[in-house]
mmCIF file of C-alpha atoms and ligand atoms in Angstrom:
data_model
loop_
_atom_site.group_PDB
_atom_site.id
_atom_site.type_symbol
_atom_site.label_atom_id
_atom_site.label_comp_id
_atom_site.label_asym_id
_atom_site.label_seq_id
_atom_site.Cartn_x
_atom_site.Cartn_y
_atom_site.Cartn_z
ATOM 1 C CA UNK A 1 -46.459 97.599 26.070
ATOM 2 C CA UNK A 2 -43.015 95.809 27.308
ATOM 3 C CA UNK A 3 -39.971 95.584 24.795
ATOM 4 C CA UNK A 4 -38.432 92.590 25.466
ATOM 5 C CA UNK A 5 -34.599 93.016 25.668
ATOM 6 C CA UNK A 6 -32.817 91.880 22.251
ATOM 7 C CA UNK A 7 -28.752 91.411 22.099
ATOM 8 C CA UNK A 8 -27.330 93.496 19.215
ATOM 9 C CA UNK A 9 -25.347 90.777 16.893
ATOM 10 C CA UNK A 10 -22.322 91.772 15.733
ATOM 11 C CA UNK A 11 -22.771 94.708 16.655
ATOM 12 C CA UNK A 12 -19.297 96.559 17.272
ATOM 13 C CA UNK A 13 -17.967 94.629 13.878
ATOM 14 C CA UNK A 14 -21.129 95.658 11.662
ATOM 15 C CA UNK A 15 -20.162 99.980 13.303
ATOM 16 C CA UNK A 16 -16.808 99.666 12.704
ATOM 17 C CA UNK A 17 -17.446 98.692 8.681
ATOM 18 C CA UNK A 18 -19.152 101.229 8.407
ATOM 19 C CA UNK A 19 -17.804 104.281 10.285
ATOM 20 C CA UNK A 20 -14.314 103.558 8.373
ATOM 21 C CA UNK A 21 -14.791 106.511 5.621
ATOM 22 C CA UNK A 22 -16.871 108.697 8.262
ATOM 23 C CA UNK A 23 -17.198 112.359 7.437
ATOM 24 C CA UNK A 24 -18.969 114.916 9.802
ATOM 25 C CA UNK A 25 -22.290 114.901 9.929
ATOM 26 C CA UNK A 26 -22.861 111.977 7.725
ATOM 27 C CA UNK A 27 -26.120 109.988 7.595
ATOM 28 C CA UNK A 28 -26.497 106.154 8.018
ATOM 29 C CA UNK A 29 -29.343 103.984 7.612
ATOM 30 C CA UNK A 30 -30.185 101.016 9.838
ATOM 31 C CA UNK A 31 -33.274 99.266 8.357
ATOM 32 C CA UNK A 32 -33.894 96.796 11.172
ATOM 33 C CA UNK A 33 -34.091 98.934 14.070
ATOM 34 C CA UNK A 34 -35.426 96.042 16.381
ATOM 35 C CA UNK A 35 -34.882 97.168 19.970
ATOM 36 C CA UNK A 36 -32.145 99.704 18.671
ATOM 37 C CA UNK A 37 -28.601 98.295 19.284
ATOM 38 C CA UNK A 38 -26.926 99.375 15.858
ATOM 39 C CA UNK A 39 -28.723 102.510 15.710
ATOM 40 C CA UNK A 40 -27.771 103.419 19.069
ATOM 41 C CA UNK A 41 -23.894 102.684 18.378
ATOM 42 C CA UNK A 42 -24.070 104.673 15.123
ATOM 43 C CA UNK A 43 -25.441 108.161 17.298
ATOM 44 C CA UNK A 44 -22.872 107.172 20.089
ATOM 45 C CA UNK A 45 -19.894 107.057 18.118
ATOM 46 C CA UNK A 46 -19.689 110.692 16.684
ATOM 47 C CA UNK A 47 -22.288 113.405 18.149
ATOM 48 C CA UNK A 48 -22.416 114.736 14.517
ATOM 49 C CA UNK A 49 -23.560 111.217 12.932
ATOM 50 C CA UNK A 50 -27.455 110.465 12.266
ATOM 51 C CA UNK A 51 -29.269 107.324 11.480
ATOM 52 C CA UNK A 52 -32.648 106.812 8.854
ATOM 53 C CA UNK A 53 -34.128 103.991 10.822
ATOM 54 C CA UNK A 54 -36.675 101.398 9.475
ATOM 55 C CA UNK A 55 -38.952 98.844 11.248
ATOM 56 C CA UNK A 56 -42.107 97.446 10.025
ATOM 57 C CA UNK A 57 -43.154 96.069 13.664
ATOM 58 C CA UNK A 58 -45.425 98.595 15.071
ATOM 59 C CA UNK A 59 -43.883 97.536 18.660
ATOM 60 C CA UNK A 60 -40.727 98.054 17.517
ATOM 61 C CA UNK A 61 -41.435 101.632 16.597
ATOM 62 C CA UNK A 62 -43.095 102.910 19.582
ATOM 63 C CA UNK A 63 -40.388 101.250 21.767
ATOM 64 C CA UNK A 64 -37.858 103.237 19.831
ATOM 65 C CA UNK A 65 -39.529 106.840 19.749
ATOM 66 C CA UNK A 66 -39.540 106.163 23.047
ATOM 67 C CA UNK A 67 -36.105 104.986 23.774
ATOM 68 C CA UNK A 68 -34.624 107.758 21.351
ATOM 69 C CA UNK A 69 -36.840 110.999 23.051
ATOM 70 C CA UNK A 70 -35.951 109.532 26.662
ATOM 71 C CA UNK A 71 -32.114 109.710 25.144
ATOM 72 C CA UNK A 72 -32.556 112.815 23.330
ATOM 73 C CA UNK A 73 -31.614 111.390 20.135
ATOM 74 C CA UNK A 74 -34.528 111.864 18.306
ATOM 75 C CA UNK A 75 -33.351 114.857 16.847
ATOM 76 C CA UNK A 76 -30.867 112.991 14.943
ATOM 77 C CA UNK A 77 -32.719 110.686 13.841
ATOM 78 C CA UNK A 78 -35.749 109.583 10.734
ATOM 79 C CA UNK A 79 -37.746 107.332 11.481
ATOM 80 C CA UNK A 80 -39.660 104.997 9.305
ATOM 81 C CA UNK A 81 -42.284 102.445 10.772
ATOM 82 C CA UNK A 82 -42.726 100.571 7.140
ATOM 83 C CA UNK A 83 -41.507 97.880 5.293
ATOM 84 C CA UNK A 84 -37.803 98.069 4.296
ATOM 85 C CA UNK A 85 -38.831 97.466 0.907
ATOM 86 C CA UNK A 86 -39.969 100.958 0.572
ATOM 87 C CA UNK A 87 -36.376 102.187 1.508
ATOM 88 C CA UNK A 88 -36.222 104.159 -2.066
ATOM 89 C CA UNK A 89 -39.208 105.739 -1.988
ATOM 90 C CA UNK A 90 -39.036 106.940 2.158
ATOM 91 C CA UNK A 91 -35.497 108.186 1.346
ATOM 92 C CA UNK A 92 -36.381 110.645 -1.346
ATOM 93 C CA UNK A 93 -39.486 111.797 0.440
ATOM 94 C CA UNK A 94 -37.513 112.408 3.747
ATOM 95 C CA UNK A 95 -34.100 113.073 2.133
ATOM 96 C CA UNK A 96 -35.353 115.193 -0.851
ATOM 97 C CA UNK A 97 -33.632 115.130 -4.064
ATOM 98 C CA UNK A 98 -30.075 117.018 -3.131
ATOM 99 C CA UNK A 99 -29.226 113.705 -0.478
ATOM 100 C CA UNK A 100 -25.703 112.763 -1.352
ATOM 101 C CA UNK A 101 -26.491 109.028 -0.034
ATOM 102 C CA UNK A 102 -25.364 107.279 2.904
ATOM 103 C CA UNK A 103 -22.048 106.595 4.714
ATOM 104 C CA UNK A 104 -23.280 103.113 5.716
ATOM 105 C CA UNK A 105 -26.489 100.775 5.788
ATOM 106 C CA UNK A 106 -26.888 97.899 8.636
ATOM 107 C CA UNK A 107 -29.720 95.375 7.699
ATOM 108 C CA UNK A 108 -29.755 92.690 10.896
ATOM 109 C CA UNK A 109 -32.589 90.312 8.883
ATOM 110 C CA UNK A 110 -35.308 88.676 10.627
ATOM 111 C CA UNK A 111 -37.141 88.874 13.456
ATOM 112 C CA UNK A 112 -35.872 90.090 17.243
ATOM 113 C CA UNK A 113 -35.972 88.139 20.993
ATOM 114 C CA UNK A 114 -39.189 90.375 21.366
ATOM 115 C CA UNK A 115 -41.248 88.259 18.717
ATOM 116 C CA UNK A 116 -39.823 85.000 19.955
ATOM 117 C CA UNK A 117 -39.996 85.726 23.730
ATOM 118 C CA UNK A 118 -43.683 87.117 23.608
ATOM 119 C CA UNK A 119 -46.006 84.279 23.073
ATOM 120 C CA UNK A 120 -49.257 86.841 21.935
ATOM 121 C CA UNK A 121 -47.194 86.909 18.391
ATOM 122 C CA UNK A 122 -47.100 83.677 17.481
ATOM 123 C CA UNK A 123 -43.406 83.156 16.837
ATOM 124 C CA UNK A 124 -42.352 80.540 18.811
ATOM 125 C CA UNK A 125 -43.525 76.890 19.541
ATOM 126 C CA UNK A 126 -41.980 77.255 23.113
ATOM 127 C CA UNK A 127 -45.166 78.978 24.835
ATOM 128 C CA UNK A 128 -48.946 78.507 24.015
ATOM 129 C CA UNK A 129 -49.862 81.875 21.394
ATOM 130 C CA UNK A 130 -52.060 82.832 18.132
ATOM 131 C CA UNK A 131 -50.831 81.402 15.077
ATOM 132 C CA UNK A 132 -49.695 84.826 13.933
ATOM 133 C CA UNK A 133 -46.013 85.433 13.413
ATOM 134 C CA UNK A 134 -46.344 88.787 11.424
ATOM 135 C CA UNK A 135 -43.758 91.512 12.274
ATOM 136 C CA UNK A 136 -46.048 94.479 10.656
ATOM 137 C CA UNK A 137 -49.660 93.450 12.477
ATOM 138 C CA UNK A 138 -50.996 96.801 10.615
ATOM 139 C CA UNK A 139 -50.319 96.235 6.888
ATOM 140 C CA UNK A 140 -50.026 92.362 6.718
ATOM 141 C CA UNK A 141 -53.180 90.375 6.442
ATOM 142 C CA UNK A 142 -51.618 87.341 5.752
ATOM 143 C CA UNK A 143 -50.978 85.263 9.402
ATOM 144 C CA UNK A 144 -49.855 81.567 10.102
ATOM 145 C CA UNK A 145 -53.090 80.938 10.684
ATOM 146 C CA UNK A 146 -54.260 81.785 7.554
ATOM 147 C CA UNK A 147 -51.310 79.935 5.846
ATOM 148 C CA UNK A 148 -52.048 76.931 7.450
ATOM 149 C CA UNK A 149 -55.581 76.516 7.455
ATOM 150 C CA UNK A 150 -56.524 77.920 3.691
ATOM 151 C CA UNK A 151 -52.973 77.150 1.387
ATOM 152 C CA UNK A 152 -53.513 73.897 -0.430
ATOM 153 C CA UNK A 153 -51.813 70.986 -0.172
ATOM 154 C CA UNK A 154 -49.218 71.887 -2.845
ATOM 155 C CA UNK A 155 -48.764 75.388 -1.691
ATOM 156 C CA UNK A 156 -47.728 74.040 1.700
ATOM 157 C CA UNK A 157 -45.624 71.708 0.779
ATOM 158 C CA UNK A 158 -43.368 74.683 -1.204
ATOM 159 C CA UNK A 159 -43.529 76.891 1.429
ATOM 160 C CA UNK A 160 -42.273 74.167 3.947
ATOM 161 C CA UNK A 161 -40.107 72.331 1.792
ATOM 162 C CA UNK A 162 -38.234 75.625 0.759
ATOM 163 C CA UNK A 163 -38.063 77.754 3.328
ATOM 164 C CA UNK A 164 -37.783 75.073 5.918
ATOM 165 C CA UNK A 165 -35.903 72.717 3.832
ATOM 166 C CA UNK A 166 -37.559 70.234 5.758
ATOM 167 C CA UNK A 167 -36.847 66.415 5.123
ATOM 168 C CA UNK A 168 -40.281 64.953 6.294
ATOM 169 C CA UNK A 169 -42.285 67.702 4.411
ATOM 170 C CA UNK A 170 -44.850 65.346 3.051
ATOM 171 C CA UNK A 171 -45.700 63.590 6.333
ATOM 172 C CA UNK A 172 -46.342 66.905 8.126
ATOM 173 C CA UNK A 173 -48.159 68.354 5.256
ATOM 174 C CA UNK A 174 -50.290 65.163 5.008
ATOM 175 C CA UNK A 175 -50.634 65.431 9.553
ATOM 176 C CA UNK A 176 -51.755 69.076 8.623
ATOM 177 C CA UNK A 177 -54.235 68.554 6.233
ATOM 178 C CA UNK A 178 -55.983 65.765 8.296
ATOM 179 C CA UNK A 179 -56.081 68.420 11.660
ATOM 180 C CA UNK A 180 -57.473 70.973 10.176
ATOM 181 C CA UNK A 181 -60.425 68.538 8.653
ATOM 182 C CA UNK A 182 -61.178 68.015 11.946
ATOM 183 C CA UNK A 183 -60.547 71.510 13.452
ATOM 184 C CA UNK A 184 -58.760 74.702 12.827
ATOM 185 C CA UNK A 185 -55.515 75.271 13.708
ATOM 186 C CA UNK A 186 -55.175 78.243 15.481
ATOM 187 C CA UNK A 187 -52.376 77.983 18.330
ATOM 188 C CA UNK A 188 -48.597 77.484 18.359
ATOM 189 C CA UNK A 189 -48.918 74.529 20.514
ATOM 190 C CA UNK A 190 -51.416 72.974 18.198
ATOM 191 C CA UNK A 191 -49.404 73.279 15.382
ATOM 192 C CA UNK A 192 -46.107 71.750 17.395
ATOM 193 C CA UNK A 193 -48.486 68.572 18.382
ATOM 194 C CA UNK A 194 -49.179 68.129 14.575
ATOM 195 C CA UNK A 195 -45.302 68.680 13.425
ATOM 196 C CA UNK A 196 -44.358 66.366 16.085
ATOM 197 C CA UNK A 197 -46.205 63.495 15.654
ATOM 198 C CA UNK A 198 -45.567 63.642 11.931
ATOM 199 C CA UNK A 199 -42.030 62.845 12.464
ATOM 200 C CA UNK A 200 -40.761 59.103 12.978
ATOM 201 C CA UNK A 201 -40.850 58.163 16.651
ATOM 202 C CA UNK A 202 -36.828 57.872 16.735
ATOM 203 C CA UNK A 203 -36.503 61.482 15.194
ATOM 204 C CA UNK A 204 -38.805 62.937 17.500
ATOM 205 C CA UNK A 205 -36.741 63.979 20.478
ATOM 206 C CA UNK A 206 -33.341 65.169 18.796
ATOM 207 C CA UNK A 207 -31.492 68.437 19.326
ATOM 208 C CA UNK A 208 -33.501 70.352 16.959
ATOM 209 C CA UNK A 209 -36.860 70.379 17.814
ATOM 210 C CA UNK A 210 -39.407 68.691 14.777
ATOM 211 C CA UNK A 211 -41.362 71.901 14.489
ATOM 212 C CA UNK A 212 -38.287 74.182 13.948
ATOM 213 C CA UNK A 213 -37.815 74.007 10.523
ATOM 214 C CA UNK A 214 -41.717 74.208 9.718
ATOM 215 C CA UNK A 215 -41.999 77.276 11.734
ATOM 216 C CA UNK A 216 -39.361 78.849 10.343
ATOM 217 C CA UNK A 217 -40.518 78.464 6.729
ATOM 218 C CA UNK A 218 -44.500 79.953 7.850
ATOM 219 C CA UNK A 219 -42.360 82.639 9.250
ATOM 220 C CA UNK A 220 -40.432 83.273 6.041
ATOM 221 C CA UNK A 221 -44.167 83.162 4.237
ATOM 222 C CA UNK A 222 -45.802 85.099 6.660
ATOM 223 C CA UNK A 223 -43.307 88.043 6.003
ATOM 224 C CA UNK A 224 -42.290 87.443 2.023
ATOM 225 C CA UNK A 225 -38.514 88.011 3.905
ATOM 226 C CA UNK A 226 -36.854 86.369 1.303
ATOM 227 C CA UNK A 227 -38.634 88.680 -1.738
ATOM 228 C CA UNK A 228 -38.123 92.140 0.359
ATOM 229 C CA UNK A 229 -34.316 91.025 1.054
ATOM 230 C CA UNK A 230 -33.752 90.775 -2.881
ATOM 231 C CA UNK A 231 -36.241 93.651 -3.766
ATOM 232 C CA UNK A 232 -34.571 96.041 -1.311
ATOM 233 C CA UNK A 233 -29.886 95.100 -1.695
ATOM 234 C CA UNK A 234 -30.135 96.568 -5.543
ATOM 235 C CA UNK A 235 -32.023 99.348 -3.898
ATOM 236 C CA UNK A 236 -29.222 100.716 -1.284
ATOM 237 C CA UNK A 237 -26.952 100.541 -3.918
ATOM 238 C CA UNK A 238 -28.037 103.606 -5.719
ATOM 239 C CA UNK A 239 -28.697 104.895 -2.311
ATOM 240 C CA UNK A 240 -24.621 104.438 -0.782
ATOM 241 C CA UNK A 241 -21.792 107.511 -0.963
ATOM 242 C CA UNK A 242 -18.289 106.919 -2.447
ATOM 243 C CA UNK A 243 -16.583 104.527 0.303
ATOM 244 C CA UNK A 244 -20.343 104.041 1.388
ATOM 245 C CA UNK A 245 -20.767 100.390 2.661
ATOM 246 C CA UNK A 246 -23.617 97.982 3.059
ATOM 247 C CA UNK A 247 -23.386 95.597 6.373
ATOM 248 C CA UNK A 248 -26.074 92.484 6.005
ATOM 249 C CA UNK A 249 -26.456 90.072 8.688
ATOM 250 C CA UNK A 250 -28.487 87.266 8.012
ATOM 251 C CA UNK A 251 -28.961 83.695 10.290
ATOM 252 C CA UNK A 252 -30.436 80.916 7.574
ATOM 253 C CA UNK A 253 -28.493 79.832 4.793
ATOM 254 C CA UNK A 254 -31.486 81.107 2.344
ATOM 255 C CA UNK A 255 -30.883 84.587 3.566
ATOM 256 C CA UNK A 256 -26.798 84.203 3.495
ATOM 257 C CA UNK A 257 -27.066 83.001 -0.322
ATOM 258 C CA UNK A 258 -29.528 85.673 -1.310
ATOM 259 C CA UNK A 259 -27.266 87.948 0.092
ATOM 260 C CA UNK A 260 -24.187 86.597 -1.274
ATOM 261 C CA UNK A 261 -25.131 86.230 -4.420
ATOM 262 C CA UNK A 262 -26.648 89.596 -4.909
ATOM 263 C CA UNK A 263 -23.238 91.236 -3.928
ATOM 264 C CA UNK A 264 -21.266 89.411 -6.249
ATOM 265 C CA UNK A 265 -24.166 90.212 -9.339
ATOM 266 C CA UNK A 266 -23.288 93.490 -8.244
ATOM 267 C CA UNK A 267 -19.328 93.806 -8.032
ATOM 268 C CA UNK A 268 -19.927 92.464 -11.427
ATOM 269 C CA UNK A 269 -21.471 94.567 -12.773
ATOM 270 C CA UNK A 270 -20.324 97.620 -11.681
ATOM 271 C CA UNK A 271 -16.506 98.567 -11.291
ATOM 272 C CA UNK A 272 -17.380 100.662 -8.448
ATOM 273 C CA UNK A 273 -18.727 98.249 -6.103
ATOM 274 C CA UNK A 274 -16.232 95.423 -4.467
ATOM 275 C CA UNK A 275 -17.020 92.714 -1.743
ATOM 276 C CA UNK A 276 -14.816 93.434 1.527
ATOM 277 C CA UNK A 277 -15.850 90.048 2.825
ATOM 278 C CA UNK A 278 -14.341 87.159 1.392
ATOM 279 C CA UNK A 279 -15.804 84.843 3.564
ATOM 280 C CA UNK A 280 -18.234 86.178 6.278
ATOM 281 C CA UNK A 281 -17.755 87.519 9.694
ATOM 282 C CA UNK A 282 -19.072 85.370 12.294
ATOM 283 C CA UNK A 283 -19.216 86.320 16.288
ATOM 284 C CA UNK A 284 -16.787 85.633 18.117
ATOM 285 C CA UNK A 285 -16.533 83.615 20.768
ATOM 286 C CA UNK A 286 -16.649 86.438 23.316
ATOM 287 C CA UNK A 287 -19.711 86.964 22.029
ATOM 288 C CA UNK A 288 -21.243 83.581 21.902
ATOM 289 C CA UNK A 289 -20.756 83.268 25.389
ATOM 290 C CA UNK A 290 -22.849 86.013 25.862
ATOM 291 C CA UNK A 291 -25.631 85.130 23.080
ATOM 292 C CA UNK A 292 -25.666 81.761 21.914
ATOM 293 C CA UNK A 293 -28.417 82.980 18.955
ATOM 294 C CA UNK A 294 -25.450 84.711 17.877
ATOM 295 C CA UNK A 295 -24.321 81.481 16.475
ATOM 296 C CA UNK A 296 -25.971 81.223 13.090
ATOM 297 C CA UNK A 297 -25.205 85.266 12.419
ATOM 298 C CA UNK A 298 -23.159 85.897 9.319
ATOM 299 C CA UNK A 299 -22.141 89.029 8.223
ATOM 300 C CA UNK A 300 -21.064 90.561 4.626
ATOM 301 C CA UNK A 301 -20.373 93.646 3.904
ATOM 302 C CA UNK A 302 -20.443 95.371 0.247
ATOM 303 C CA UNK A 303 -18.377 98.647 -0.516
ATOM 304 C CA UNK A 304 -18.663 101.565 -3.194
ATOM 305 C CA UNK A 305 -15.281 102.468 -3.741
ATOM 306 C CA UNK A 306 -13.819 105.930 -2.415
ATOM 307 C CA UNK A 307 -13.282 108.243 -5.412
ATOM 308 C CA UNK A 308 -9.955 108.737 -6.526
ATOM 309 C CA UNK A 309 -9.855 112.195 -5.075
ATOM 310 C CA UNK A 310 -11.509 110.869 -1.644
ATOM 311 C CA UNK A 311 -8.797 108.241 -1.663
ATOM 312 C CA UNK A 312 -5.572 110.807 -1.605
ATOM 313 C CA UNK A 313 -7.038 113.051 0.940
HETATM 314 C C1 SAM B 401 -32.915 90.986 14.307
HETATM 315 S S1 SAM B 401 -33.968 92.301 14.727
HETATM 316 C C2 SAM B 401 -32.891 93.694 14.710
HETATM 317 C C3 SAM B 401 -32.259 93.984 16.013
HETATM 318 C C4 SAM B 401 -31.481 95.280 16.051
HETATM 319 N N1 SAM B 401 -30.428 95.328 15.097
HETATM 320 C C5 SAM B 401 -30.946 95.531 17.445
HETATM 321 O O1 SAM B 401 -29.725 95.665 17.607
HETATM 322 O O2 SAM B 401 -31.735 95.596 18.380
HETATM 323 C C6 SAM B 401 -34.860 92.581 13.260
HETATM 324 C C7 SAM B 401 -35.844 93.725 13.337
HETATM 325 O O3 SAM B 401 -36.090 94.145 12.022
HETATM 326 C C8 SAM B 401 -37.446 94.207 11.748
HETATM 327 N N2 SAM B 401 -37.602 93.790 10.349
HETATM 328 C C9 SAM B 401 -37.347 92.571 9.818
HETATM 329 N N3 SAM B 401 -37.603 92.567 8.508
HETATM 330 C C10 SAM B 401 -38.015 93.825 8.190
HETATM 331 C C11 SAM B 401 -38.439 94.452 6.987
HETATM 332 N N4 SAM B 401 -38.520 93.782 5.842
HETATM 333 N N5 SAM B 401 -38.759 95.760 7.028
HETATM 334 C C12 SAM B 401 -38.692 96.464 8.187
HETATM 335 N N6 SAM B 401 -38.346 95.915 9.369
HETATM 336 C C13 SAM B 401 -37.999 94.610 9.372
HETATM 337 C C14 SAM B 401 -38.118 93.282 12.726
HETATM 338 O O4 SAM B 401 -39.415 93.744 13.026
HETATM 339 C C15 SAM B 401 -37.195 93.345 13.930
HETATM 340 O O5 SAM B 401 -37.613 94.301 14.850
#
């Protein structure tokens, strides 16, 4: 199995937050591992640091045992190929019940190049592929396909009109309904043909393709991304050491909100917990030359505060 190659987003910004209160031999967590660019930087910066890494893509996983054995790294690392909505439960089994908590937490949300670029999972409208778009193939019964071809009519239209925040929902809901009648809808490219003809003829060839939006919000379905993002921020909370801090990098505005509002429930709730990120970081232009899918990346980052004693010394 090839890895595609994915460019690590913001990545030197996200490792400096969170390397700022280092101590030796502190543990971070990185619960998008993806083809391993944050995790990486966290082992690389400090030969005492190591990394609890999560990804639910089973592809993703056996790149990275891979990639950390053939860098001898492995020994520094946990490894979790689940859900990041189990990140509780996997860090007291593996951690056991003395772990202080972690010095920092990097969650890069959604999917990677690799699912995009590689047209067997269903991702993208750009090559001919399965209707799949899962990230964990093993667990998740629940494909495009499925979504598509057995949601009713109302259940679509949510899913598309929320997640995709799509302004000609009803026309491509009504287009989908009337395919699948006919036959099943079972490729990417069918599904694009539908979308696209469901939009008015003078919308149909803008910058932003018709089937974007739609595809995004199946995605978001396939996944539940939106429900593990909210389960899993109160979660790391209880998880973070004094001056710990939680990175989140998120490219739609649904994500971005979720996350933003979650941090400020949080630094009002609890005096020790303060936003560090007024407004979030966004790449740089250095590095939008280099990536444009950089472009949509916003970062915030979430701090427990040092304890007074921590603070002096
Ligand atoms: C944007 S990529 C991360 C790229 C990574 N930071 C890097 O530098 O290579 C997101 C990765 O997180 C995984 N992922 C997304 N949501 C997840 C979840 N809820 N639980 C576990 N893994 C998830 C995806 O399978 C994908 O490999």
């Amino acid at each position: 199995m090839e890895y595609l190659p994915h460019y690590s987003v913001l990545n030197k910004e996200a490792v400096e937050f969170m390397v700022e209160h280092y101590q030796k031999g502190d543990w971070f967590s990185d619960l998008t591992f993806g083809a391993g660019g944050h995790t990486l930087r966290l082992l690389d910066f400090d030969s005492c640091s190591s990394v609890f890494s999560f990804d639910q893509d089973p592809e993703a996983y056996e790149n990275g045992l891979k990639l950390l054995k053939e860098r001898n790294l492995i020994d520094r690392v946990k490894f979790a190929n689940t859900n990041f909505v189990n990140f509780s439960a996997a860090v007291e089994k593996e951690m056991g019940p003395d772990f202080p908590g972690f010095r920092g937490v990097i969650m890069d949300l959604g999917v990677s190049s690799h699912h995009f670029d590689k047209s067997e999972r269903g991702f993208s409208f750009r090559f001919d592929g399965p209707l799949d778009m899962r990230m964990d193939t093993v667990n998740n019964p629940n494909t495009a396909e499925i979504i598509v071809n057995e949601y009713d009519e109302e259940q679509l239209y949510e899913i598309i009109k929320t997640f995709g925040e799509e302004r000609f929902t009803g026309r491509i809901v009504r287009n989908i309904l009337e395919a699948r009648d006919k036959e099943r809808i079972s490729t990417t490219k069918q599904l694009e043909n539908i979308i696209f003809h469901a939009y008015p003829k003078n919308m149909r060839h803008s910058h932003i393709h018709p089937a974007t939006r739609t595809f995004q919000a199946l995605r978001i379905e396939v996944n539940r991304e939106l429900e593990v993002l909210t389960d899993v921020l109160s979660q790391i909370i209880d998880k973070l050491l004094p001056g710990g801090r939680i990175a989140a990098i998120s490219f739609h505005s649904l994500e971005d909100r979720i996350v933003k509002h979650a941090f400020k429930g949080f630094a009002k709730e609890r005096d020790d917990l303060q936003i560090l990120t007024k407004k979030p970081i966004m790449a740089t232009e250095e590095e939008l030359k280099e990536n444009s899918r950089s472009r949509s990346a916003k970062m915030r980052i979430l701090q427990r505060k040092l304890d007074k004693t921590e603070e002096k010394g």
